[in-house]
XYZ file of C-alpha atoms in Angstrom:
562
model
C -0.278 0.322 -0.053
C 1.045 3.539 -0.773
C 0.230 6.838 0.524
C -0.522 9.841 -1.659
C -1.552 12.949 -1.906
C -3.225 14.183 -5.445
C -4.750 17.177 -7.060
C -8.018 17.164 -8.862
C -10.076 20.106 -10.268
C -13.640 19.650 -10.909
C -16.780 21.276 -12.351
C -19.292 20.961 -10.327
C -22.932 22.478 -9.571
C -23.969 24.126 -6.020
C -28.120 25.408 -5.534
C -28.199 28.233 -3.126
C -30.582 28.826 -0.825
C -32.674 30.784 -3.129
C -32.737 28.571 -5.442
C -33.797 25.403 -3.678
C -36.282 27.603 -1.964
C -38.182 28.511 -5.244
C -37.498 24.608 -6.597
C -39.841 24.302 -3.806
C -42.455 26.510 -4.733
C -42.068 25.632 -8.328
C -43.851 22.261 -6.882
C -46.970 23.305 -4.226
C -50.266 23.251 -5.879
C -51.950 26.118 -5.762
C -54.062 25.625 -2.217
C -50.424 24.935 -0.597
C -48.470 27.996 -1.848
C -51.375 30.005 -0.584
C -51.028 28.419 3.074
C -47.453 28.672 2.195
C -47.510 32.740 1.763
C -49.896 33.142 4.794
C -46.936 31.734 6.747
C -45.137 34.150 5.287
C -46.479 36.831 5.613
C -47.050 36.205 9.309
C -43.230 35.429 9.760
C -42.204 38.284 8.178
C -42.540 42.203 8.425
C -41.474 43.397 5.383
C -44.139 41.441 3.993
C -48.263 42.635 3.338
C -51.405 41.955 1.775
C -52.878 44.261 -0.095
C -56.181 43.911 -1.982
C -55.485 45.617 -5.339
C -51.862 46.123 -6.473
C -51.115 49.034 -7.772
C -47.467 48.525 -7.810
C -44.910 48.282 -10.713
C -44.145 45.129 -11.755
C -40.834 43.993 -12.518
C -39.907 41.448 -15.347
C -39.808 37.686 -13.924
C -36.003 36.853 -12.826
C -35.371 33.543 -14.312
C -33.468 31.241 -11.219
C -30.742 28.955 -12.989
C -28.508 26.907 -11.629
C -25.966 29.860 -12.241
C -27.825 33.134 -10.693
C -29.958 33.826 -7.862
C -31.723 36.585 -7.407
C -29.761 39.624 -5.784
C -31.146 41.948 -3.632
C -30.699 46.205 -3.225
C -28.857 45.436 0.205
C -26.033 42.245 -0.331
C -23.010 43.406 0.488
C -19.655 41.603 -0.680
C -19.081 39.694 1.720
C -23.045 38.712 2.462
C -22.280 35.833 0.027
C -20.122 33.661 1.049
C -20.923 30.388 2.719
C -20.706 31.529 6.490
C -23.301 34.406 6.111
C -25.630 32.493 3.990
C -25.860 30.012 6.693
C -26.063 33.033 9.245
C -28.763 34.875 7.381
C -30.951 31.069 6.945
C -30.429 30.644 11.002
C -30.750 34.160 12.334
C -34.836 33.333 13.102
C -34.461 36.429 16.388
C -36.862 38.890 16.064
C -35.306 41.864 17.400
C -38.017 43.306 19.894
C -36.581 47.216 19.271
C -37.314 46.727 15.351
C -41.846 46.168 16.727
C -41.118 48.714 19.530
C -40.700 51.229 16.707
C -43.023 49.724 14.494
C -45.449 49.752 17.870
C -44.682 53.361 18.152
C -45.335 54.233 14.740
C -48.626 52.380 14.950
C -50.166 53.540 18.651
C -49.452 57.155 17.085
C -52.238 56.615 14.170
C -54.427 54.179 16.115
C -56.592 57.789 17.122
C -57.873 58.354 13.490
C -58.047 54.670 13.089
C -61.842 53.029 14.689
C -61.966 49.503 15.968
C -64.915 47.465 15.395
C -64.778 45.870 18.434
C -64.681 47.910 20.990
C -65.736 46.666 24.783
C -69.042 48.980 24.645
C -70.293 47.205 20.911
C -73.212 44.519 22.484
C -73.281 42.493 19.154
C -73.687 39.201 19.422
C -70.508 37.220 19.760
C -70.219 34.817 16.107
C -71.287 31.610 16.659
C -68.663 28.909 15.184
C -70.638 26.284 14.194
C -69.903 22.973 15.835
C -70.202 19.786 13.807
C -69.465 16.195 14.529
C -67.071 13.383 12.957
C -68.532 9.972 11.377
C -67.004 8.446 14.691
C -68.905 11.010 16.975
C -72.236 10.577 15.158
C -71.799 6.734 15.783
C -71.211 6.730 18.969
C -74.582 8.832 20.088
C -76.024 6.291 17.583
C -75.224 3.765 20.194
C -76.324 5.999 23.269
C -80.276 5.931 22.405
C -80.314 2.040 21.894
C -81.435 -0.006 24.967
C -78.073 -1.061 26.587
C -76.343 -1.294 29.662
C -73.233 1.175 31.451
C -71.109 -1.544 30.536
C -72.357 -2.662 26.939
C -71.781 1.025 26.140
C -68.523 1.247 26.470
C -68.123 -1.848 24.890
C -69.720 -0.417 21.989
C -67.536 3.048 22.611
C -64.520 0.711 21.917
C -65.614 -1.176 18.809
C -66.503 2.493 17.187
C -63.453 4.162 18.091
C -61.237 0.397 16.358
C -63.723 0.537 12.914
C -61.289 1.408 9.282
C -62.242 3.892 6.902
C -63.186 1.976 4.844
C -66.681 0.976 7.645
C -64.974 -2.550 8.691
C -63.852 -3.761 11.886
C -60.358 -5.523 11.276
C -58.943 -5.290 14.895
C -59.745 -9.392 16.859
C -63.302 -8.760 19.835
C -61.024 -10.254 21.894
C -58.339 -7.456 21.616
C -61.410 -5.580 22.377
C -62.466 -7.047 25.047
C -59.171 -7.305 27.295
C -58.869 -2.946 26.546
C -62.729 -2.303 27.448
C -62.181 -5.091 31.439
C -58.810 -2.693 31.845
C -60.389 0.457 30.910
C -63.224 -1.463 33.660
C -60.416 -1.217 36.278
C -59.320 2.262 36.230
C -63.500 3.161 36.068
C -64.571 0.510 39.246
C -60.741 1.520 40.744
C -61.237 5.689 40.508
C -64.915 5.458 41.861
C -63.944 3.031 45.003
C -61.327 6.107 46.401
C -63.726 8.692 45.521
C -66.752 6.819 47.981
C -63.749 6.573 50.412
C -62.542 9.855 50.540
C -66.129 10.718 51.381
C -66.793 8.209 53.867
C -63.088 9.483 55.790
C -63.968 13.156 55.147
C -67.810 13.679 57.041
C -65.329 11.215 59.814
C -63.045 14.530 59.533
C -60.125 12.881 59.340
C -56.935 13.468 58.312
C -55.392 10.803 56.082
C -57.327 8.697 53.723
C -55.919 4.801 54.794
C -57.373 3.233 51.561
C -53.799 5.123 49.993
C -52.565 1.984 51.878
C -53.083 -0.699 49.722
C -52.842 -1.266 46.502
C -55.121 -2.892 44.216
C -54.682 -6.090 42.346
C -54.259 -6.060 39.026
C -57.253 -9.268 38.462
C -60.144 -7.293 37.867
C -62.169 -9.923 38.677
C -61.304 -10.123 42.302
C -60.303 -6.708 43.000
C -63.741 -6.002 44.090
C -63.127 -8.253 47.338
C -60.092 -7.681 47.975
C -60.535 -3.662 48.408
C -64.270 -5.120 50.568
C -61.973 -6.940 53.001
C -58.907 -4.567 53.460
C -61.495 -1.591 54.131
C -62.613 -4.136 56.125
C -60.658 -4.088 59.117
C -60.047 -0.112 58.915
C -63.302 0.378 59.102
C -63.635 -2.176 62.571
C -60.951 0.112 63.782
C -62.227 3.489 63.183
C -65.942 2.516 64.811
C -67.997 2.314 61.126
C -69.833 0.262 60.562
C -69.798 -1.741 57.184
C -73.046 -1.997 56.413
C -72.965 1.546 55.742
C -70.850 1.696 53.161
C -71.736 0.642 49.647
C -69.549 0.120 47.161
C -71.116 0.312 43.702
C -68.896 -1.312 40.556
C -69.769 -1.797 36.976
C -69.062 -5.601 35.585
C -66.651 -6.585 33.542
C -67.704 -7.312 30.087
C -67.572 -11.467 28.103
C -67.015 -11.721 24.408
C -70.810 -12.627 24.120
C -70.804 -9.353 24.836
C -69.179 -7.955 22.741
C -71.056 -10.008 19.788
C -74.274 -8.391 20.928
C -73.026 -5.053 21.077
C -71.409 -5.520 17.408
C -74.482 -6.621 16.815
C -76.294 -3.689 17.418
C -73.761 -1.165 15.999
C -74.078 -3.165 11.951
C -78.135 -2.329 12.514
C -76.777 1.612 12.968
C -76.264 4.111 10.408
C -74.772 3.368 7.653
C -75.897 -0.358 8.314
C -73.372 -2.745 8.083
C -70.623 -0.156 9.234
C -68.678 -2.426 11.964
C -68.730 -5.487 9.863
C -65.276 -8.516 9.948
C -65.885 -9.438 6.331
C -67.894 -8.517 3.300
C -69.858 -11.564 3.818
C -71.013 -10.089 6.932
C -71.727 -6.870 6.214
C -73.974 -7.702 3.305
C -75.844 -9.479 5.531
C -76.594 -6.747 8.122
C -77.610 -4.621 5.757
C -79.831 -6.869 4.114
C -81.432 -7.402 7.795
C -81.833 -3.917 7.996
C -84.029 -3.277 4.876
C -87.920 -2.286 5.772
C -89.125 -5.087 4.499
C -88.534 -8.950 3.306
C -89.670 -9.576 0.099
C -88.974 -13.175 -1.578
C -86.105 -11.594 -3.698
C -84.601 -10.414 -0.472
C -85.029 -13.846 1.335
C -83.601 -15.354 -1.122
C -80.791 -13.138 -1.304
C -80.194 -13.666 2.789
C -79.989 -17.559 1.606
C -77.557 -16.720 -0.759
C -74.790 -15.403 1.738
C -75.125 -18.077 4.009
C -75.616 -20.868 2.205
C -73.837 -20.703 -1.383
C -71.693 -17.801 -0.621
C -68.129 -19.050 -2.118
C -69.982 -20.484 -5.652
C -72.307 -16.383 -5.109
C -68.062 -15.070 -5.364
C -66.673 -16.875 -8.199
C -70.572 -16.740 -10.386
C -71.287 -20.311 -10.108
C -74.704 -19.705 -10.629
C -75.656 -23.045 -12.014
C -74.004 -24.158 -8.568
C -76.760 -21.788 -6.904
C -79.921 -22.672 -9.110
C -79.175 -26.549 -8.512
C -78.039 -26.307 -4.909
C -81.510 -23.837 -3.843
C -83.556 -25.387 -6.108
C -84.464 -22.047 -7.926
C -84.873 -21.108 -11.517
C -82.716 -18.307 -12.909
C -85.596 -15.441 -12.640
C -85.739 -15.639 -8.804
C -81.933 -15.534 -8.658
C -81.176 -13.002 -11.125
C -83.836 -10.959 -8.426
C -81.761 -11.761 -5.284
C -78.567 -11.239 -6.987
C -79.528 -7.290 -8.088
C -80.948 -7.385 -4.348
C -77.013 -7.699 -3.502
C -75.581 -5.925 -6.365
C -77.368 -2.777 -5.128
C -75.889 -3.249 -1.486
C -73.102 -0.910 -0.380
C -69.237 -3.163 -0.036
C -67.463 -0.403 1.590
C -70.221 1.366 4.433
C -67.712 3.757 5.501
C -67.121 4.605 2.323
C -63.471 5.705 3.131
C -64.551 10.054 3.914
C -65.135 9.816 8.260
C -64.044 13.744 8.087
C -66.437 15.825 9.107
C -65.353 18.157 5.929
C -64.946 17.424 2.258
C -61.982 17.725 0.254
C -62.246 19.109 -3.178
C -59.995 19.228 -6.024
C -58.977 22.438 -6.663
C -57.280 23.090 -10.554
C -54.384 24.697 -10.961
C -54.685 26.203 -14.559
C -58.491 26.888 -16.040
C -58.267 26.044 -20.182
C -60.845 27.838 -22.839
C -61.238 28.225 -25.801
C -62.250 31.835 -27.238
C -65.471 31.902 -28.905
C -65.098 33.774 -31.742
C -60.880 32.672 -32.337
C -61.193 29.762 -31.130
C -58.134 29.953 -29.454
C -57.265 27.986 -26.334
C -57.105 30.772 -23.343
C -54.687 29.380 -20.467
C -54.902 31.244 -17.057
C -52.791 30.050 -14.239
C -55.051 29.993 -10.825
C -54.359 32.203 -8.404
C -57.780 33.885 -7.400
C -57.561 32.891 -4.178
C -53.657 33.561 -3.598
C -53.038 36.227 -1.318
C -51.879 39.375 -2.600
C -48.395 41.163 -1.643
C -45.924 43.818 -1.828
C -43.305 44.736 0.401
C -43.425 46.441 3.546
C -42.749 50.584 3.813
C -41.552 49.431 7.755
C -37.622 49.503 6.191
C -37.959 52.550 3.785
C -39.386 54.509 6.720
C -36.899 53.172 9.316
C -34.460 54.769 6.469
C -36.757 58.090 6.251
C -36.470 58.884 9.429
C -32.927 57.628 10.820
C -34.092 55.374 13.066
C -31.955 52.252 11.776
C -29.221 54.253 13.149
C -30.442 53.002 17.189
C -30.586 49.410 15.850
C -27.239 47.688 16.959
C -25.559 45.206 13.894
C -27.353 41.654 14.834
C -30.648 43.918 14.296
C -29.664 45.675 11.426
C -28.926 42.740 9.563
C -32.210 40.290 10.730
C -34.123 43.411 9.300
C -31.899 43.850 6.052
C -32.400 39.934 5.500
C -36.048 39.950 5.508
C -36.836 42.667 3.501
C -34.627 40.157 0.986
C -36.332 37.212 1.862
C -39.864 39.414 1.532
C -38.094 40.042 -2.207
C -37.233 37.360 -3.198
C -40.049 35.737 -2.480
C -42.543 38.588 -4.567
C -39.895 37.646 -7.200
C -40.297 34.196 -6.855
C -43.988 34.077 -7.379
C -43.502 35.936 -9.863
C -40.992 33.728 -12.124
C -43.034 30.397 -10.451
C -46.394 31.923 -12.365
C -44.894 33.016 -15.736
C -43.039 29.007 -15.870
C -46.225 27.332 -14.831
C -47.797 29.702 -18.198
C -45.092 28.218 -20.633
C -45.347 24.456 -19.276
C -49.049 24.662 -19.605
C -48.804 26.344 -23.056
C -46.798 23.395 -24.798
C -49.014 21.306 -23.261
C -52.407 22.905 -24.063
C -50.627 23.272 -27.842
C -49.826 19.417 -27.446
C -53.042 18.421 -26.532
C -54.712 20.847 -28.543
C -57.144 17.961 -30.029
C -58.524 16.944 -26.422
C -59.450 20.358 -25.797
C -61.184 20.777 -28.907
C -62.996 16.852 -28.598
C -62.105 15.400 -25.787
C -60.011 12.399 -24.834
C -60.711 11.226 -28.791
C -58.210 13.740 -29.534
C -55.747 12.427 -27.317
C -52.109 12.225 -28.291
C -49.080 9.866 -27.312
C -47.230 12.671 -24.607
C -43.853 12.586 -22.493
C -42.062 14.881 -20.364
C -39.212 15.133 -22.348
C -41.430 16.826 -25.468
C -42.380 19.982 -22.765
C -39.084 19.685 -22.026
C -38.152 20.543 -25.482
C -40.811 23.069 -26.377
C -40.294 24.703 -23.049
C -36.658 25.310 -22.789
C -36.470 24.080 -18.745
C -35.013 20.810 -17.709
C -37.320 17.020 -17.393
C -37.041 17.851 -13.576
C -38.830 21.304 -13.812
C -41.477 20.376 -16.399
C -42.320 17.254 -13.529
C -41.779 19.499 -10.647
C -45.202 21.654 -12.887
C -46.964 18.805 -13.786
C -47.008 16.860 -10.270
C -50.099 17.339 -8.139
C -51.348 20.221 -10.788
C -54.689 20.053 -11.907
C -56.544 21.594 -14.932
C -60.529 22.723 -15.459
C -61.236 22.352 -19.158
C -64.576 22.300 -20.518
C -64.735 18.181 -20.787
C -63.745 18.136 -16.405
C -61.034 18.138 -14.576
C -58.273 16.606 -14.625
C -54.375 16.085 -13.233
C -52.240 17.041 -15.533
C -50.228 13.924 -15.451
C -53.807 12.527 -17.125
C -51.587 14.080 -20.662
C -49.183 12.039 -20.850
C -48.763 8.732 -22.649
C -46.870 6.296 -24.557
C -47.303 5.516 -28.473
C -48.598 2.930 -29.938
C -48.744 2.655 -33.567
C -52.120 1.885 -36.040
C -51.885 0.174 -39.135
C -51.832 3.750 -40.672
C -48.554 4.201 -39.373
C -50.132 6.859 -37.011
C -48.997 7.214 -33.042
C -51.977 6.872 -31.107
C -52.043 7.141 -27.192
C -52.070 4.220 -24.889
C -55.407 6.350 -23.466
C -57.286 6.492 -26.558
C -56.907 2.559 -26.536
C -57.066 2.726 -22.654
C -61.023 3.818 -24.115
C -61.585 1.912 -26.904
C -61.166 -0.810 -24.172
C -63.438 0.039 -21.703
C -66.161 0.931 -24.749
C -65.841 -3.064 -25.994
C -66.589 -4.125 -22.374
C -69.527 -2.123 -21.878
C -71.282 -3.304 -25.028
C -70.059 -6.741 -24.337
C -72.503 -9.453 -24.153
C -73.427 -9.598 -20.014
C -74.180 -13.166 -19.948
C -71.317 -14.037 -22.463
C -68.172 -10.992 -21.461
C -65.499 -11.236 -23.928
C -62.265 -12.386 -22.985
C -59.161 -10.479 -23.687
C -57.763 -12.569 -26.179
C -61.014 -11.756 -28.473
C -60.467 -7.836 -27.151
C -57.315 -7.919 -28.714
C -59.091 -8.978 -32.000
C -61.848 -6.514 -31.614
C -58.591 -3.939 -31.513
C -57.038 -5.374 -34.654
C -59.925 -4.557 -36.523
C -60.197 -1.486 -35.827
C -56.652 -0.671 -36.492
C -55.399 -1.427 -33.328
C -52.318 -3.964 -33.109
C -52.540 -4.734 -29.497
C -51.365 -8.136 -28.307
C -53.849 -9.613 -25.645
C -51.128 -9.530 -22.551
C -51.107 -6.102 -23.661
C -55.232 -6.132 -22.679
C -54.692 -7.456 -19.644
C -52.172 -5.252 -18.597
C -54.136 -1.973 -19.851
C -57.949 -4.456 -17.754
C -56.067 -4.553 -14.982
C -54.408 -0.580 -14.631
C -58.062 0.202 -15.871
C -59.449 -2.211 -12.546
C -61.818 -3.976 -14.670
C -62.160 -7.708 -13.665
C -61.987 -10.977 -16.117
C -63.922 -12.168 -17.976
C -66.101 -14.740 -15.520
C -65.907 -12.375 -13.257
C -67.828 -9.782 -15.000
C -70.468 -12.211 -15.708
C -73.941 -11.830 -14.866
C -77.694 -13.568 -15.711
């Protein structure tokens, strides 16, 4: 082995803190960007929100790898790594700066009226209280004819239900957890009762605290009573004067009973342990029981395996029913909800807010592309810094405070410039996508063309990674609905004429073919492939199977109906 020291020269690219922050802003959807801007307004006194901006707008600056936005107050030594590190880590808010601002605000406060005076007799704003899905179930359970112990158990069951409405945790575990809770409640009640007794005796101590309670929940009440008896005798208290009431422990039979009650709550089938139990619970909760409903229950109870495999001939033979009656029973089952929870336990409904709006001008028939920033807070630089310089108050601060003020001013100026640059870049990418997919905006999905990220990058002159940041998580509102930008990117397949066709078009044709197939004799992947070849699309059977799985369409056997 030989140790040596070599000197090498290399060229590397590094991102400045400003470039990193800009890239983060670039990938934020509109709703998250709005929250980020509001947070910056709260944290940076050099930013202020205005209703309508009437200020001079600079041209957006391109934050390339070799440039970073320079500010009016930057000095040569402040571009060093030490200065940048200090700028990023210095989060102090010097009290002297805010004191000056408060003094300025107080001087002009007389000219402003306070909308919330102490003499205001207006009624306070009432905030609406909304219940979650779990809380609604607990309230329904509270109205059922059950004991206190069963309600405690039911509460534990409800809060163990998954988002789709199923209870996947083992019931014995919930029973054990509930009994432990009951033990703690009993102990607390007993301690309170004992304290009340000895408070009446005007004793200065609590003898009950001298004893520890066994973890064996079943024997706990007897142990406490036997130990307490000796204390009561020493204090000349008749044991009959005290009654220690406690909650009883629940069993697995109790749990099955309470779970059955929960499954009858709204929505029916909630808390089921499998789909079979879920469907049966809904059938039992139907107001009227006709012949079709009775047959549906019998199918799920006695012929469930054949039902899942759609072996209808086996069901008709084993249950001795005709095809017409079986068809009516299957229709009853089909109308049931396999996911009673719906995956939405939140009290508020989440909706997609589009980042872009694309419409066609009626006169010119050209595409009109807009970046949706209508809800974005309009910000501008605060006049506080210039005011401090003009009134010579900046000289009153020490060096650290001056640096802090200058850094906050530079951060504010950069944020405004970065938001403008973000809007320009997003508009450039969306324009390129709309140009490449103009057929979609005019005709719909049939007009989709093959498109990859590289095509947009070459059209805009941006890096592929920048295009990816803009596309991911962004949505566009069109005349045909709201779509994620990823929707417009797809691979291509050649047709018989040699033209490149988007794979999304092929998938849509597969959906249309399956929608028109005979439900009694669904088409296999091989037959779908033949239909596509007849239409001029050379798609193999394995490719059809892959697209069908991506579309979450079951195989032909599971699509069969009577």
